[in-house]
mmCIF file of C-alpha atoms and ligand atoms in Angstrom:
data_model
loop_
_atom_site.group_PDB
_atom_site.id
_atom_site.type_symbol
_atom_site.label_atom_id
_atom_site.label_comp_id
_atom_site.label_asym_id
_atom_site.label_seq_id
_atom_site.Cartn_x
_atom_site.Cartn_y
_atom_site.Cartn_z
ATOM 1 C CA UNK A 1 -17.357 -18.323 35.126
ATOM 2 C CA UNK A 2 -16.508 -15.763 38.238
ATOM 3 C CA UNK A 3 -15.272 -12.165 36.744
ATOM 4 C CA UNK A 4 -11.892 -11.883 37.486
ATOM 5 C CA UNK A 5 -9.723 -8.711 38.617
ATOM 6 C CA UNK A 6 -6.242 -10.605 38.908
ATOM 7 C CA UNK A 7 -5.903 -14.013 37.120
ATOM 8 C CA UNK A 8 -3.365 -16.635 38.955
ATOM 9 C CA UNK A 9 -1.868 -19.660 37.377
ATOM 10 C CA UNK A 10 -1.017 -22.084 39.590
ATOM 11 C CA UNK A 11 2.845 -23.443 38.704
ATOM 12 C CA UNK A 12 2.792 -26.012 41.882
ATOM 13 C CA UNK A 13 2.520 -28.820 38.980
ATOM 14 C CA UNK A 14 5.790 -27.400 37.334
ATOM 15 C CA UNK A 15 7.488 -24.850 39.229
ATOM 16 C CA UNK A 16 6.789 -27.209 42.299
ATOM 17 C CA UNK A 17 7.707 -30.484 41.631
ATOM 18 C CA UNK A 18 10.743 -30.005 39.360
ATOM 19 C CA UNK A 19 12.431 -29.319 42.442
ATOM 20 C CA UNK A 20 11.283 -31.949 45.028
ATOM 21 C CA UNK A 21 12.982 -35.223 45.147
ATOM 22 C CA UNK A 22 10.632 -37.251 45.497
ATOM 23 C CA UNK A 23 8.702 -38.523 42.164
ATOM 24 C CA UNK A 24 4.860 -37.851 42.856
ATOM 25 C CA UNK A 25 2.926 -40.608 41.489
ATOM 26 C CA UNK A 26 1.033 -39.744 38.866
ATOM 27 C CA UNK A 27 -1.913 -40.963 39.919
ATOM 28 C CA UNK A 28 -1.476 -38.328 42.973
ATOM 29 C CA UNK A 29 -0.519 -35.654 40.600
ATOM 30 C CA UNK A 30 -3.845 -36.216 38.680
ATOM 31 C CA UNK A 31 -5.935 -36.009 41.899
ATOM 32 C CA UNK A 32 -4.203 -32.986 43.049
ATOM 33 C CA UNK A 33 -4.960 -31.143 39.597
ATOM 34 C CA UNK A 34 -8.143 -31.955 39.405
ATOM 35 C CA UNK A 35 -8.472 -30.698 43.117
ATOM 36 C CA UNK A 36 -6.742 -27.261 41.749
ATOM 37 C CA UNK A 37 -8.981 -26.832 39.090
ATOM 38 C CA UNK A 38 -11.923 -27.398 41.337
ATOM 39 C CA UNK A 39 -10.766 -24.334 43.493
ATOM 40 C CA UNK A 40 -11.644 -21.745 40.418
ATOM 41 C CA UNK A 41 -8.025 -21.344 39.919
ATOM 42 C CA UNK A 42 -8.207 -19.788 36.368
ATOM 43 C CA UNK A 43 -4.633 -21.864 34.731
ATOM 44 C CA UNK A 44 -2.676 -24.105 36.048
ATOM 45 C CA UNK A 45 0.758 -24.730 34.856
ATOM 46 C CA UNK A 46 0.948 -28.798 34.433
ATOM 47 C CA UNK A 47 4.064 -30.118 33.760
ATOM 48 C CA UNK A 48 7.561 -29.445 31.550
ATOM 49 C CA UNK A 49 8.410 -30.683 28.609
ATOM 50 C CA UNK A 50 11.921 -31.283 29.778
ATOM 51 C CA UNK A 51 14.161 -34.088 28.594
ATOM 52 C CA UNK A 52 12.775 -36.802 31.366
ATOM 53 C CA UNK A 53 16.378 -37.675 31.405
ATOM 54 C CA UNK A 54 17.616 -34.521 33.304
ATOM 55 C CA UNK A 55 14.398 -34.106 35.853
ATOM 56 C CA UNK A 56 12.424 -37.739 36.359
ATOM 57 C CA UNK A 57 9.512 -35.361 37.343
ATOM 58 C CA UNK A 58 8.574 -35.172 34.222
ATOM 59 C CA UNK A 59 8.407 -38.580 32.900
ATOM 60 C CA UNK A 60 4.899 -38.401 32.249
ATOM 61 C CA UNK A 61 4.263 -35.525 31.410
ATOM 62 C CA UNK A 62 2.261 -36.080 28.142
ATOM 63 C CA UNK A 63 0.018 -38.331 30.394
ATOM 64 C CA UNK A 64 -0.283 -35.440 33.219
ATOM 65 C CA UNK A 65 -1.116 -32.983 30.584
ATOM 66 C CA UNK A 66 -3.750 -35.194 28.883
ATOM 67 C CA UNK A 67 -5.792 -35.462 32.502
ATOM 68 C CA UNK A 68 -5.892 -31.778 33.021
ATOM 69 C CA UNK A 69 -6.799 -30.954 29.433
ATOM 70 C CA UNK A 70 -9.739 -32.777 30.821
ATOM 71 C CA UNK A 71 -11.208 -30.539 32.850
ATOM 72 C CA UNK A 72 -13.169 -27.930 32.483
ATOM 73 C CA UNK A 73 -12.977 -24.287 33.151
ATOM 74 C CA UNK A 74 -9.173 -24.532 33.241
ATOM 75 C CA UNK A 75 -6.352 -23.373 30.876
ATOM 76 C CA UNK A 76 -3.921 -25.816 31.430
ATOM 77 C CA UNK A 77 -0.249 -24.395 30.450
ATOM 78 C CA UNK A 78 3.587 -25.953 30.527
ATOM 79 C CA UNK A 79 6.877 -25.331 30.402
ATOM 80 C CA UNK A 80 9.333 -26.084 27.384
ATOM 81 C CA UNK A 81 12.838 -25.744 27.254
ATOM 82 C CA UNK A 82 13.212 -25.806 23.241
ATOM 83 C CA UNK A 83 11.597 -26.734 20.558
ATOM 84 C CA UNK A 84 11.929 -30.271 20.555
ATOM 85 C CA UNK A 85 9.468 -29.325 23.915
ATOM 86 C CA UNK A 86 7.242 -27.960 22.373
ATOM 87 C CA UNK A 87 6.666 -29.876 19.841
ATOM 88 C CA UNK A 88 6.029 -32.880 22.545
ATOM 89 C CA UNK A 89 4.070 -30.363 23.946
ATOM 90 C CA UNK A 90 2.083 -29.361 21.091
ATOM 91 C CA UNK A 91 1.383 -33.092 20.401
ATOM 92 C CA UNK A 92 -0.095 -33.553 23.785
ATOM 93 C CA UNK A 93 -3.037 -31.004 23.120
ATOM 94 C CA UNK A 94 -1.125 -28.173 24.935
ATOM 95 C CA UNK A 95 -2.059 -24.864 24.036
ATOM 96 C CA UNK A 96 0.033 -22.542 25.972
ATOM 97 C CA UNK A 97 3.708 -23.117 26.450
ATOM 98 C CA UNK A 98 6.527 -20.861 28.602
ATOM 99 C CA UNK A 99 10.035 -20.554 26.943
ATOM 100 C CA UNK A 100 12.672 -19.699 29.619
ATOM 101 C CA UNK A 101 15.013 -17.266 28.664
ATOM 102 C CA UNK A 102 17.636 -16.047 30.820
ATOM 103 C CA UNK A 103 18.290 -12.426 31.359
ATOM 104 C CA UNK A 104 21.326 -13.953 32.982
ATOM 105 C CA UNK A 105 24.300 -15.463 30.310
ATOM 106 C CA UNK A 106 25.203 -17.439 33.433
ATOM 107 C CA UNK A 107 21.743 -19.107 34.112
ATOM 108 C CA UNK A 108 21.348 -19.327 30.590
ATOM 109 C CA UNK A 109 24.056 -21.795 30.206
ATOM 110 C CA UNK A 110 22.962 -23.416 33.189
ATOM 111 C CA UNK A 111 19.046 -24.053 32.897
ATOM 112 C CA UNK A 112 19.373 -24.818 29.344
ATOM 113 C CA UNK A 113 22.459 -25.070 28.156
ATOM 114 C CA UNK A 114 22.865 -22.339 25.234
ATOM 115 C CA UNK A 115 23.735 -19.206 25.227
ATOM 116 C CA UNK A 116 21.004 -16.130 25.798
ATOM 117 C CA UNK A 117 21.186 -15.892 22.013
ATOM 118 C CA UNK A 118 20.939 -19.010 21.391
ATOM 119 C CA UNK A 119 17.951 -19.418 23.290
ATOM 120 C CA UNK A 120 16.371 -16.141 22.214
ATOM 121 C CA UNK A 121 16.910 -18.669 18.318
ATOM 122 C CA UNK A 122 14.986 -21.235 20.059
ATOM 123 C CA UNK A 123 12.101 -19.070 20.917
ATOM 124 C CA UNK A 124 11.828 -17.868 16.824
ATOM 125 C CA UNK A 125 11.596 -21.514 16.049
ATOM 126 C CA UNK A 126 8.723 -21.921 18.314
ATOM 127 C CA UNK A 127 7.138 -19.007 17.059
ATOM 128 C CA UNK A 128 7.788 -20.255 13.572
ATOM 129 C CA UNK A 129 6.487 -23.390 15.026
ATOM 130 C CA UNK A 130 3.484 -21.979 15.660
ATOM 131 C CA UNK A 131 2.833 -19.690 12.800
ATOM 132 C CA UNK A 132 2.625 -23.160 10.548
ATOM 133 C CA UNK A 133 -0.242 -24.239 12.446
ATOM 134 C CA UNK A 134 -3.827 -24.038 11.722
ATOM 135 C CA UNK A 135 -5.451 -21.159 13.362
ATOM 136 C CA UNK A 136 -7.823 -22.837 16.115
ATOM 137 C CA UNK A 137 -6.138 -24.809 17.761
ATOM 138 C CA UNK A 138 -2.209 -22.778 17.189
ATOM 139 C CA UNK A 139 0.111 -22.378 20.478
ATOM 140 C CA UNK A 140 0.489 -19.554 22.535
ATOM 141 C CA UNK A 141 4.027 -18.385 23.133
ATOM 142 C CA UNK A 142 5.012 -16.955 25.691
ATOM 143 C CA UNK A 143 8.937 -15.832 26.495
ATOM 144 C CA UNK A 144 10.026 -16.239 30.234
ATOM 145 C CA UNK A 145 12.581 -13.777 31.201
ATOM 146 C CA UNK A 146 13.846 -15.721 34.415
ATOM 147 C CA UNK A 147 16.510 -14.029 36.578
ATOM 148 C CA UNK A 148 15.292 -10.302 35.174
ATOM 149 C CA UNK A 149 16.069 -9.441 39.492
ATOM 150 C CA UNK A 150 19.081 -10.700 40.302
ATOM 151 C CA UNK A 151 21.181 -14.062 39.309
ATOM 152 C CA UNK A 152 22.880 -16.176 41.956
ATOM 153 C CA UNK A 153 25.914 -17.487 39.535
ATOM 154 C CA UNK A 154 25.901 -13.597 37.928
ATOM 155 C CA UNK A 155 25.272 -11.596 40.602
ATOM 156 C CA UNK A 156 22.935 -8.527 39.613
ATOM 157 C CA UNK A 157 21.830 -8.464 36.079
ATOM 158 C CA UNK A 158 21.220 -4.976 34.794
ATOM 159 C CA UNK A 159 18.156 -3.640 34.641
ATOM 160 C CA UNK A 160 19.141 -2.384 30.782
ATOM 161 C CA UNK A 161 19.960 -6.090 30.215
ATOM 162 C CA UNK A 162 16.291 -7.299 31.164
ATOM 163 C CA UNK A 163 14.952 -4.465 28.530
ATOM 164 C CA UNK A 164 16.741 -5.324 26.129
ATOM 165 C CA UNK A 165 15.712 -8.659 26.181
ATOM 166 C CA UNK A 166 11.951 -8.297 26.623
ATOM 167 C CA UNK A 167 12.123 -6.012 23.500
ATOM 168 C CA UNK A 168 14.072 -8.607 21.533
ATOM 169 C CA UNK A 169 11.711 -11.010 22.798
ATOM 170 C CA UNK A 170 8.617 -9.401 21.903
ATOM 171 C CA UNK A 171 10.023 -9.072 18.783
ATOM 172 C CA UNK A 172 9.869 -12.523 17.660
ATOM 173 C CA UNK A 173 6.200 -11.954 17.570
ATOM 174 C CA UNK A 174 5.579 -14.162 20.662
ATOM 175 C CA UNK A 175 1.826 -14.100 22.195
ATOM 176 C CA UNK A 176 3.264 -12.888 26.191
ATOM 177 C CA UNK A 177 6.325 -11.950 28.135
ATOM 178 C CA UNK A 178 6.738 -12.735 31.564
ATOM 179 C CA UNK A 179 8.785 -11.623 33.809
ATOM 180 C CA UNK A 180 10.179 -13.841 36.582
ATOM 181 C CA UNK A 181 12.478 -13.233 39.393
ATOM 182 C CA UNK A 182 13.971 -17.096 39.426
ATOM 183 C CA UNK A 183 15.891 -16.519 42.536
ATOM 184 C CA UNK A 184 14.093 -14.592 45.003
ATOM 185 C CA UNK A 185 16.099 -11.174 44.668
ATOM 186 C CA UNK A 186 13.439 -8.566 43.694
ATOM 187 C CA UNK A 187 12.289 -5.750 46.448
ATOM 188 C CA UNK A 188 9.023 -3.808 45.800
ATOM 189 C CA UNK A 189 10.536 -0.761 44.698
ATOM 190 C CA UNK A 190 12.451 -2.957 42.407
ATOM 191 C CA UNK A 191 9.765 -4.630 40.753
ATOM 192 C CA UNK A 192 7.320 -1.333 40.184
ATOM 193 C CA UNK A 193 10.850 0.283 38.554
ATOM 194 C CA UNK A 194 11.446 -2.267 36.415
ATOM 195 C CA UNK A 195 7.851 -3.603 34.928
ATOM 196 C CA UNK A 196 7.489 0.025 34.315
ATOM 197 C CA UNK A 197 10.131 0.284 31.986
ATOM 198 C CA UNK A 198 9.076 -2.861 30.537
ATOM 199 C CA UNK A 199 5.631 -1.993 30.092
ATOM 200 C CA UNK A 200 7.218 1.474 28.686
ATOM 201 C CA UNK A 201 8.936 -0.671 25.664
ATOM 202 C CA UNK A 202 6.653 -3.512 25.283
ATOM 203 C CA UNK A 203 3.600 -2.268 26.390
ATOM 204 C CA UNK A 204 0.707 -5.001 26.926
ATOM 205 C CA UNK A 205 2.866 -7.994 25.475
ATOM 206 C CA UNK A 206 4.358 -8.085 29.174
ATOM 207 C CA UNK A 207 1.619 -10.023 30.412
ATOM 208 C CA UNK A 208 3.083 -12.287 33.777
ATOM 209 C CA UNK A 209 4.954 -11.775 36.443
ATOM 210 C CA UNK A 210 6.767 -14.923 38.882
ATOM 211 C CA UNK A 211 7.853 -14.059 42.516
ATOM 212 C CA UNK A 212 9.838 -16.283 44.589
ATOM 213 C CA UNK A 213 9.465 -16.169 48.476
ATOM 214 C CA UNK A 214 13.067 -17.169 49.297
ATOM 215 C CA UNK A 215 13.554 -13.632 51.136
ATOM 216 C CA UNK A 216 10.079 -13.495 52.535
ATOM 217 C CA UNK A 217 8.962 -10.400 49.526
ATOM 218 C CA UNK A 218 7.071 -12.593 47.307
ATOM 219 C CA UNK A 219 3.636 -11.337 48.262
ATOM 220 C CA UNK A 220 5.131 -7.427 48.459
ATOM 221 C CA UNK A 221 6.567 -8.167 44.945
ATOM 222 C CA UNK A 222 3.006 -9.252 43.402
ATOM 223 C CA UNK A 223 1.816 -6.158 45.464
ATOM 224 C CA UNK A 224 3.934 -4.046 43.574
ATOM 225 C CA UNK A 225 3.421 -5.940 40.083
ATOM 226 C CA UNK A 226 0.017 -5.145 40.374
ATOM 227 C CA UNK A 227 0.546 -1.313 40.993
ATOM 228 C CA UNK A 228 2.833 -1.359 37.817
ATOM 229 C CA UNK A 229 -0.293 -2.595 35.767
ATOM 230 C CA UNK A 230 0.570 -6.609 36.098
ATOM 231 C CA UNK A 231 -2.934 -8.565 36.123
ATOM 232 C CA UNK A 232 -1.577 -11.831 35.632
ATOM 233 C CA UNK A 233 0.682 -13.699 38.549
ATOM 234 C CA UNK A 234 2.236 -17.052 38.845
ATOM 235 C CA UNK A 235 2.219 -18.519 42.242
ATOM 236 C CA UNK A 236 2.464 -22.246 43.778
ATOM 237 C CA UNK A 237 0.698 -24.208 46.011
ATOM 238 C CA UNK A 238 2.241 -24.418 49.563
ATOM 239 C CA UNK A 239 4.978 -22.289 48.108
ATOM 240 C CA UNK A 240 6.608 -25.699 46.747
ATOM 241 C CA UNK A 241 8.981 -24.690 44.302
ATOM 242 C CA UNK A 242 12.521 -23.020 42.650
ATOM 243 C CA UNK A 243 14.663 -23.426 40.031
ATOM 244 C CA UNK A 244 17.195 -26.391 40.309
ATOM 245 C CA UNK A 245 19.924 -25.148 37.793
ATOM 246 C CA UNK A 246 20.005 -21.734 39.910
ATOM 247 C CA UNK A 247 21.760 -22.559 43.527
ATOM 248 C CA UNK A 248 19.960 -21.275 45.982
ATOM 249 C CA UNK A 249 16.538 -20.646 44.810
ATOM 250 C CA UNK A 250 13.666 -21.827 46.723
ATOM 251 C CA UNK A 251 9.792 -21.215 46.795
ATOM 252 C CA UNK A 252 7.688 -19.940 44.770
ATOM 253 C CA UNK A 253 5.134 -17.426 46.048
ATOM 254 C CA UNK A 254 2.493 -18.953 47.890
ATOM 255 C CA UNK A 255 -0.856 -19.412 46.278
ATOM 256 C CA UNK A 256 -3.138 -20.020 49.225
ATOM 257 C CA UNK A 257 -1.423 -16.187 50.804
ATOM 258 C CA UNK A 258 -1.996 -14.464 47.427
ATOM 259 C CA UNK A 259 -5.426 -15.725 47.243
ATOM 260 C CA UNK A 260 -6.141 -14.904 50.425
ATOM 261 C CA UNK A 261 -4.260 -11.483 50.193
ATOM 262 C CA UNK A 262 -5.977 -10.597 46.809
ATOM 263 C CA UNK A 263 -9.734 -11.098 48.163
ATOM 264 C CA UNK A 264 -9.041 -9.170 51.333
ATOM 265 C CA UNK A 265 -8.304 -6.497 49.391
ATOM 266 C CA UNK A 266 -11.157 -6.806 47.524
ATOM 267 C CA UNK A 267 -9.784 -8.381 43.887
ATOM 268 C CA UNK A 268 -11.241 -10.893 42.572
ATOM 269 C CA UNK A 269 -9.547 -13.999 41.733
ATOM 270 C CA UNK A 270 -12.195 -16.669 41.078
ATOM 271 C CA UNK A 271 -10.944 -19.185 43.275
ATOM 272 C CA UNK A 272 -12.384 -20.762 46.544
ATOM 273 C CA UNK A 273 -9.922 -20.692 49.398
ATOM 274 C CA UNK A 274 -12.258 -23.388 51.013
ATOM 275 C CA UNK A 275 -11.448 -25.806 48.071
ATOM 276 C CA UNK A 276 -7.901 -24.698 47.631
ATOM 277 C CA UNK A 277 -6.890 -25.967 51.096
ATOM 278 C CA UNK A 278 -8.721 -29.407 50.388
ATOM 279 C CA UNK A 279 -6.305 -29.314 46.935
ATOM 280 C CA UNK A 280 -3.661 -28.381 49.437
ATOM 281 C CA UNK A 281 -4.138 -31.559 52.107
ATOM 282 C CA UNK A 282 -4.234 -33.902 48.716
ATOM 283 C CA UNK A 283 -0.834 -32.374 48.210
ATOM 284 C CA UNK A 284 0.857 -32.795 51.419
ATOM 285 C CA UNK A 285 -0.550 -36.388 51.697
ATOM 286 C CA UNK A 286 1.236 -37.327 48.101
ATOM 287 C CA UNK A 287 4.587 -35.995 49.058
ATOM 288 C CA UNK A 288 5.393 -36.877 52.919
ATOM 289 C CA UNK A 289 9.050 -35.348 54.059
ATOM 290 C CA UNK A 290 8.309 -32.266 51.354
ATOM 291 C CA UNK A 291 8.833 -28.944 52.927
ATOM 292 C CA UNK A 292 5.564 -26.898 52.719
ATOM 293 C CA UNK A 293 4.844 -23.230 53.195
ATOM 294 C CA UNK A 294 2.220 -21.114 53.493
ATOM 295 C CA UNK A 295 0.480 -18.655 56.371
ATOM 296 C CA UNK A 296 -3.014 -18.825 55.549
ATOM 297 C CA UNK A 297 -2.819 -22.727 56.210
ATOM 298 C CA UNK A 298 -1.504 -22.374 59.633
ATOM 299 C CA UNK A 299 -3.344 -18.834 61.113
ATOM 300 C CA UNK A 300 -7.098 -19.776 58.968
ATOM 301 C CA UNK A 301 -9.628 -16.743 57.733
ATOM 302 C CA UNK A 302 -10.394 -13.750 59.817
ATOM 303 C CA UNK A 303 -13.625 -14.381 61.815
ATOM 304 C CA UNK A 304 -16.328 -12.493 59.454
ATOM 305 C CA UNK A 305 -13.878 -13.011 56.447
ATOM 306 C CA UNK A 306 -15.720 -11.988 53.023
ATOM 307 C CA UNK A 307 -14.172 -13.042 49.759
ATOM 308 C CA UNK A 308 -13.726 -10.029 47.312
ATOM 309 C CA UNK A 309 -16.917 -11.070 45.469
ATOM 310 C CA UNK A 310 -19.009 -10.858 48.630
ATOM 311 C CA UNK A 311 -17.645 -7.459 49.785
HETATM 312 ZN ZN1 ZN B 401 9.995 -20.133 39.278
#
């Protein structure tokens, strides 16, 4: 295994498809993994245990998770929305599961339906959930603060607000807290403000951060999560993704940039760039019409270009 400076997981799987309207086969959605993990990428986030019922994405879920538990070198994560989630999720040999929790009351009620103390309920089930397990092969937890920068049905969220919340959150005893800006409202300054008084209350358990591109800042906001002390980022392949309970959001940061951004500057990631764009082409040939992102894709490497473990 490469040493690592800045670990990515890779949320095209999740954060990606839950938003495209075409179903991916899953056949497709197999190959593409595989193809992800190939690249180094250190976690990938595979699939949500949603109710299939409210996004078809996610039909087979249990049967995308079970492939990518398969390969090696990978931690393979996924989304819940309760516990009824993770308990599917649990029983597919998941590991590592993501509870969303709105810093928003607005998205809250929107993305999942409860109330943000309702759903901060939810997340000590899980945890409860997981304290009843046997210790090898227990979950991780990990609370999801989505709109912590800015809410399109709310507006701007306070910055007190997101505190709060991470400290209630990390609380519950969970494993992680990440911090996600759902919509694509954060700015630099923003971001290195607000992870600091995070990190100020909650120290280490703020583990993640989530960018979306929608305003063009996503790599500038991972810039600036990683100046606050972040070492972990989300990001998605071809910049597929968004949220669709929250109007208006769109994709996610774009994995191939960050990569490419990260090495340049001489942190290590562990992933190929070479092998990420063949992972990318197996995307773009599953899901013809999709809109797909991305700079690196278009413009190539630098003449000369030396990955960060080269330099
Ligand atoms: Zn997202």
């Amino acid at each position: 295994m490469p040493e690592i400076d800045i670990h990515i997981c890779e949320v095209g799987p999740r954060d990606g498809l839950q938003n495209t309207k075409t179903f991916m086969p899953t056949e497709a959605k197999k190959a593409w993994i595989s193809a992800l993990a190939a690249s180094g990428l250190p976690e990938i986030e595979a699939c949500s245990f949603v109710n299939p019922k409210l996004i078809a994405q996610f039909t087979d879920a249990a049967e995308v998770a079970a492939h990518a538990l398969t390969l090696p070198g990978v931690e393979v994560s996924a989304l819940v929305p309760n516990l009824k989630g993770a308990e599917r999720a649990a029983a597919a040999g998941i590991r590592r599961i993501i509870l969303p929790i709105s810093a928003s009351e607005a998205h809250s009620h929107s993305n999942v339906r409860k109330s943000v103390d309702e759903q901060v309920a939810e997340l000590e089930r899980i945890v409860a959930l997981r304290d009843g397990q046997a210790g090898a092969g227990r979950l991780r937890v990990v609370a999801g603060i989505s709109t912590a920068f800015g809410c399109t049905l709310q507006g701007a969220v306070p910055e007190a607000d997101v505190i709060r919340l991470c400290a209630r959150t990390a609380a519950t005893g969970v494993n992680g807290v990440s911090i996600a800006d759902t919509v694509g409202y954060a700015n630099p300054v923003q971001v290195r403000r607000l992870i600091s008084a995070v990190r100020a209350e909650i120290g280490l358990k703020l583990a993640t951060a989530h960018f979306h591109n929608t305003r063009g800042l996503g790599l500038a906001n991972c810039l600036a999560a990683i100046e606050a002390g972040v070492m972990s980022l989300d990001s998605s392949m071809a910049g597929l993704g968004g949220c669709p309970y929250a109007p208006g959001a769109s994709g996610n940061v774009i994995t191939e940039d960050l990569v490419f951004m990260l090495e340049a500057m001489g942190l290590r990631t562990g992933v190929n760039i070479g092998r990420l764009l063949e992972a990318r082409a197996i995307l773009e040939a599953a899901l013809p019409g999709a809109e797909f992102y991305g700079h690196l894709s278009k413009a190539g490497l630098p003449k000369g270009f030396r990955p960060a473990e080269a330099a």
